[in-house]
XYZ file of C-alpha atoms in Angstrom:
336
model
C 3.044 4.356 134.973
C 2.081 7.362 132.818
C 4.465 8.537 130.108
C 4.326 12.196 131.176
C 6.924 13.235 133.770
C 5.708 16.259 135.824
C 7.818 19.418 136.146
C 9.549 20.721 139.249
C 6.998 23.518 139.788
C 3.852 21.505 139.819
C 7.623 14.265 96.911
C 9.270 16.837 96.607
C 6.977 17.197 93.599
C 9.641 18.933 91.532
C 12.358 16.711 90.104
C 15.802 17.294 91.576
C 16.986 18.917 88.373
C 14.421 21.666 88.796
C 16.081 22.898 91.984
C 18.533 25.776 91.512
C 20.711 24.432 94.345
C 20.913 20.769 93.254
C 24.497 20.319 94.469
C 24.328 22.762 97.304
C 23.842 21.954 100.949
C 20.102 22.148 101.839
C 19.112 25.613 102.998
C 16.415 25.897 105.656
C 15.000 29.196 104.284
C 14.506 29.361 100.555
C 11.467 31.489 99.734
C 10.544 31.581 96.084
C 7.701 31.038 93.664
C 7.722 29.238 90.364
C 6.300 26.398 88.319
C 7.597 22.957 87.478
C 8.728 24.160 84.049
C 10.131 27.603 84.913
C 11.384 27.754 88.518
C 12.246 31.209 89.789
C 15.759 31.676 91.182
C 15.520 33.024 94.740
C 16.970 36.396 95.511
C 20.127 36.270 97.691
C 18.329 37.608 100.762
C 15.584 34.971 100.381
C 17.929 31.987 100.612
C 18.312 32.542 104.343
C 14.595 32.195 105.050
C 12.964 29.358 107.040
C 9.859 28.970 104.912
C 9.755 28.240 101.220
C 6.464 29.186 99.528
C 5.593 28.374 95.911
C 2.783 27.492 93.585
C 2.104 23.800 93.126
C 3.509 22.064 90.014
C 1.508 22.124 86.817
C -1.311 19.578 86.522
C -0.388 16.191 85.140
C -2.293 13.115 84.025
C 0.834 10.977 84.149
C 1.861 11.760 87.694
C 5.254 12.186 89.270
C 7.683 9.625 90.592
C 7.180 8.939 94.271
C 9.577 11.017 96.363
C 10.790 10.877 99.944
C 11.176 14.375 101.403
C 13.403 15.811 104.083
C 11.112 18.697 104.902
C 7.457 19.318 105.625
C 5.004 20.258 102.873
C 1.739 22.065 103.601
C -0.445 21.866 100.476
C -3.484 23.962 99.628
C -5.311 22.288 96.732
C -6.417 24.868 94.153
C -9.017 24.782 91.391
C -8.285 21.268 90.150
C -9.047 18.174 92.254
C -5.875 16.363 93.257
C -4.806 12.775 93.792
C -2.200 11.869 96.392
C -0.310 8.577 96.524
C 1.450 7.789 99.802
C 3.702 4.854 100.557
C 5.263 2.541 98.031
C 4.841 -0.910 96.513
C 1.926 -3.022 97.701
C 1.413 -0.685 100.680
C 0.721 2.361 98.528
C -2.518 4.189 99.271
C -4.350 6.719 97.085
C -6.423 9.664 98.297
C -8.442 12.176 96.281
C -8.905 15.751 97.447
C -11.439 18.391 96.433
C -10.385 22.000 95.745
C -9.689 23.905 98.946
C -8.348 20.897 100.858
C -5.307 21.479 103.101
C -2.852 18.590 103.589
C 0.349 18.402 105.659
C 3.013 15.872 104.618
C 5.994 15.169 106.860
C 9.603 14.353 105.982
C 10.574 10.908 104.686
C 6.984 10.130 103.734
C 7.044 8.668 100.185
C 4.370 10.417 98.162
C 3.314 11.822 94.823
C 0.705 14.561 94.323
C -0.899 15.016 90.898
C -3.953 16.781 89.541
C -6.947 14.948 88.157
C -7.054 16.633 84.751
C -5.068 18.893 82.500
C -5.440 22.640 82.990
C -8.103 24.486 81.033
C -6.580 27.593 79.449
C -3.533 27.147 81.647
C -5.433 27.463 84.938
C -5.966 23.866 85.983
C -4.192 24.272 89.318
C -4.910 27.959 89.847
C -4.852 28.857 93.521
C -2.688 25.877 94.489
C 0.024 26.576 97.004
C 2.677 24.587 98.830
C 4.518 25.792 101.917
C 7.758 23.973 102.688
C 9.674 24.177 105.947
C 12.641 22.162 107.147
C 12.190 19.648 109.945
C 15.581 19.943 111.637
C 15.581 23.769 112.009
C 12.179 23.568 113.680
C 13.398 20.847 116.063
C 16.378 23.013 117.015
C 14.007 25.918 117.505
C 12.034 23.868 120.036
C 15.157 23.599 122.167
C 15.604 27.384 122.176
C 11.937 28.388 122.311
C 9.861 25.916 124.383
C 6.638 27.454 123.058
C 7.324 25.831 119.693
C 6.960 22.422 121.345
C 3.198 22.882 121.216
C 3.539 21.947 117.543
C 5.388 18.676 118.256
C 2.266 16.433 118.209
C 1.194 17.937 114.870
C 4.631 17.327 113.345
C 4.549 13.765 114.647
C 1.211 13.176 112.897
C 2.566 14.754 109.721
C 4.882 11.782 109.252
C 1.786 9.811 108.318
C 0.259 12.676 106.345
C -2.621 14.769 107.696
C -5.749 15.983 105.911
C -7.431 18.798 107.833
C -11.221 18.508 107.777
C -13.505 21.541 107.752
C -10.844 24.234 108.088
C -12.378 27.681 108.391
C -11.706 30.376 105.828
C -9.605 32.370 108.289
C -6.934 29.658 108.445
C -6.911 29.229 104.662
C -6.602 33.006 104.232
C -3.669 33.044 106.643
C -1.930 30.410 104.550
C -2.376 32.592 101.463
C -1.096 35.686 103.300
C 2.146 33.897 104.106
C 2.804 33.680 100.370
C 2.749 37.483 100.136
C 4.972 38.204 103.146
C 8.730 38.068 103.639
C 11.214 37.953 106.495
C 10.036 38.241 110.080
C 6.474 39.071 109.016
C 6.267 35.774 107.124
C 7.721 33.792 110.014
C 5.366 35.436 112.524
C 2.351 34.579 110.377
C 3.688 31.047 109.951
C 3.919 30.470 113.725
C 0.308 31.615 114.150
C -0.759 29.220 111.381
C 1.226 26.387 112.968
C -0.498 27.036 116.288
C -3.968 27.013 114.692
C -3.301 23.763 112.823
C -1.863 22.189 115.991
C -5.133 22.877 117.793
C -7.411 21.734 114.961
C -9.037 18.535 116.165
C -10.783 17.443 112.942
C -8.291 15.586 110.756
C -7.533 12.197 109.291
C -4.217 10.402 108.847
C -3.330 9.348 105.313
C -0.627 6.692 105.612
C -0.060 3.551 107.576
C 2.370 4.140 110.432
C 4.760 1.617 108.862
C 5.723 4.208 106.255
C 7.307 6.434 108.870
C 9.615 5.114 111.575
C 9.640 1.370 110.965
C 11.764 1.773 107.835
C 14.403 4.034 109.379
C 16.998 1.328 109.924
C 19.055 0.569 113.001
C 21.716 3.228 112.408
C 19.202 6.042 111.996
C 17.208 4.887 115.032
C 20.383 4.745 117.160
C 21.339 8.269 116.085
C 17.930 9.549 117.128
C 18.063 7.781 120.486
C 21.432 9.404 121.220
C 19.892 12.777 120.401
C 16.935 11.989 122.681
C 19.272 11.049 125.544
C 21.112 14.354 125.192
C 17.805 16.217 125.310
C 16.621 14.295 128.383
C 19.877 14.855 130.278
C 19.660 18.573 129.573
C 15.989 18.875 130.554
C 15.179 16.097 133.051
C 14.023 18.566 135.719
C 11.327 19.888 133.340
C 8.098 18.297 132.198
C 8.933 15.557 129.694
C 6.734 13.095 127.881
C 7.488 10.121 125.689
C 5.453 11.566 122.812
C 7.100 14.980 123.004
C 10.690 13.731 123.075
C 9.909 11.224 120.332
C 8.507 14.023 118.190
C 11.585 16.174 118.819
C 13.819 13.463 117.352
C 11.329 12.585 114.612
C 9.908 9.284 115.859
C 6.386 8.130 116.664
C 5.639 7.378 120.304
C 5.455 3.572 120.002
C 8.556 3.263 117.811
C 10.492 5.642 120.067
C 9.458 3.683 123.166
C 10.683 0.396 121.663
C 13.981 1.862 120.420
C 14.595 3.677 123.706
C 14.125 0.531 125.763
C 16.402 -1.492 123.462
C 19.116 1.155 123.714
C 18.967 1.847 127.479
C 17.410 -1.272 128.990
C 14.898 1.004 130.749
C 11.569 2.569 130.031
C 11.503 6.280 129.283
C 9.854 7.017 132.642
C 12.340 4.957 134.678
C 15.277 6.570 132.884
C 14.089 10.103 133.695
C 13.337 9.196 137.314
C 16.772 7.587 137.605
C 18.444 10.824 136.488
C 16.459 12.786 139.050
C 17.309 10.428 141.901
C 21.001 10.419 140.959
C 21.038 14.217 141.049
C 19.241 14.160 144.402
C 21.909 11.827 145.806
C 24.658 14.267 144.834
C 22.822 17.145 146.503
C 22.116 15.114 149.653
C 25.776 14.163 149.929
C 27.298 17.568 149.183
C 24.851 20.191 150.512
C 22.741 20.991 153.566
C 19.602 21.651 151.548
C 16.383 20.370 153.026
C 15.076 17.156 151.490
C 11.895 18.909 150.388
C 13.921 21.570 148.565
C 15.981 18.929 146.768
C 12.810 17.097 145.807
C 11.526 20.038 143.775
C 14.941 21.066 142.453
C 15.499 17.726 140.734
C 12.064 17.629 139.115
C 9.602 15.854 141.431
C 6.345 17.651 142.124
C 5.647 16.305 145.616
C 7.668 14.886 148.489
C 5.794 11.587 148.799
C 6.448 10.793 145.140
C 10.109 11.660 145.629
C 10.458 9.470 148.731
C 8.722 6.532 147.049
C 10.959 6.548 143.973
C 14.090 7.217 146.031
C 13.426 4.231 148.299
C 12.635 2.002 145.317
C 15.921 2.841 143.576
C 18.310 3.280 146.536
C 16.708 0.946 149.081
C 16.517 3.683 151.736
C 14.908 7.057 152.354
C 16.660 10.322 151.394
C 17.237 11.031 155.084
C 18.880 7.634 155.636
C 21.032 8.178 152.559
C 22.266 11.548 153.862
C 22.959 10.091 157.304
C 25.058 7.333 155.745
C 27.093 9.908 153.826
C 27.846 11.889 157.002
C 28.552 8.997 159.410
C 32.332 8.809 160.136
C 34.024 5.484 159.514
C 31.098 4.145 157.480
C 31.396 3.847 153.704
C 29.115 6.400 152.074
C 26.263 5.063 149.941
C 26.739 5.200 146.202
C 25.400 8.369 144.586
C 25.247 6.936 141.069
């Protein structure tokens, strides 16, 4: 059975000490520029921003300690070639990038980005840029603005690290323009950039999938499944897919599928269909709506599909179920 359910209508590269808010609660919008040695303190109005834009740290031949981030990083490699380490221990992988490369790194991906040589006359990483944006605020935004969900597959890939291949100059220029903008203008330009990167089909993944969800731990996985269940219950009449919901809670499709089945005892598809049939039972028992109207209201896109799933789950047709609810002296069928 397909995983898509049809709708009703048819490191951190700075050390922690370099952050001006080391002991503060993470702020989703913190736009500033600075270097590893002299970070700029953000202006009060900038601390409420969603996107944090800064120059990359100074070049280093020693490298930085591997970090595990809680936000996305979009890197534009400047004048100096760069070396990226992803993962940890024996699973660590190393990638080298030429100037002009654009790389997206997702949250909780252990990594370290360093430059291949020391700067010449202080300009070794000239033109480098990193755009940071929080994961959780964007996920919440998807619930309020469904259009943002178009970026969910890209954010899912980012948890393995993504190198964009052959980006055109227009996209790179847009990334640089974001650095110069503030407020709503910056956010508007960012959403256009996110859309363009989401549609870019030439890319390669940088890390083994094991670096992402497999190391979350049982407690974290359970928390995400509970969040997924809340989202499904609120949106089961809409189009839902395993990959999309997994991305919303920050899990890859395969890992989300396994965790979901362990937690519910059902596949994602069967769970969503079960919610739709249960809602249909309540409408059949308590209203005079036509069966075809109920079919579309609860999220099925055709009557034959609705009848087939209803009979499979309830052992009778919707019409037989309604008749049993209305027959005097006969116990009504269960609507759960």
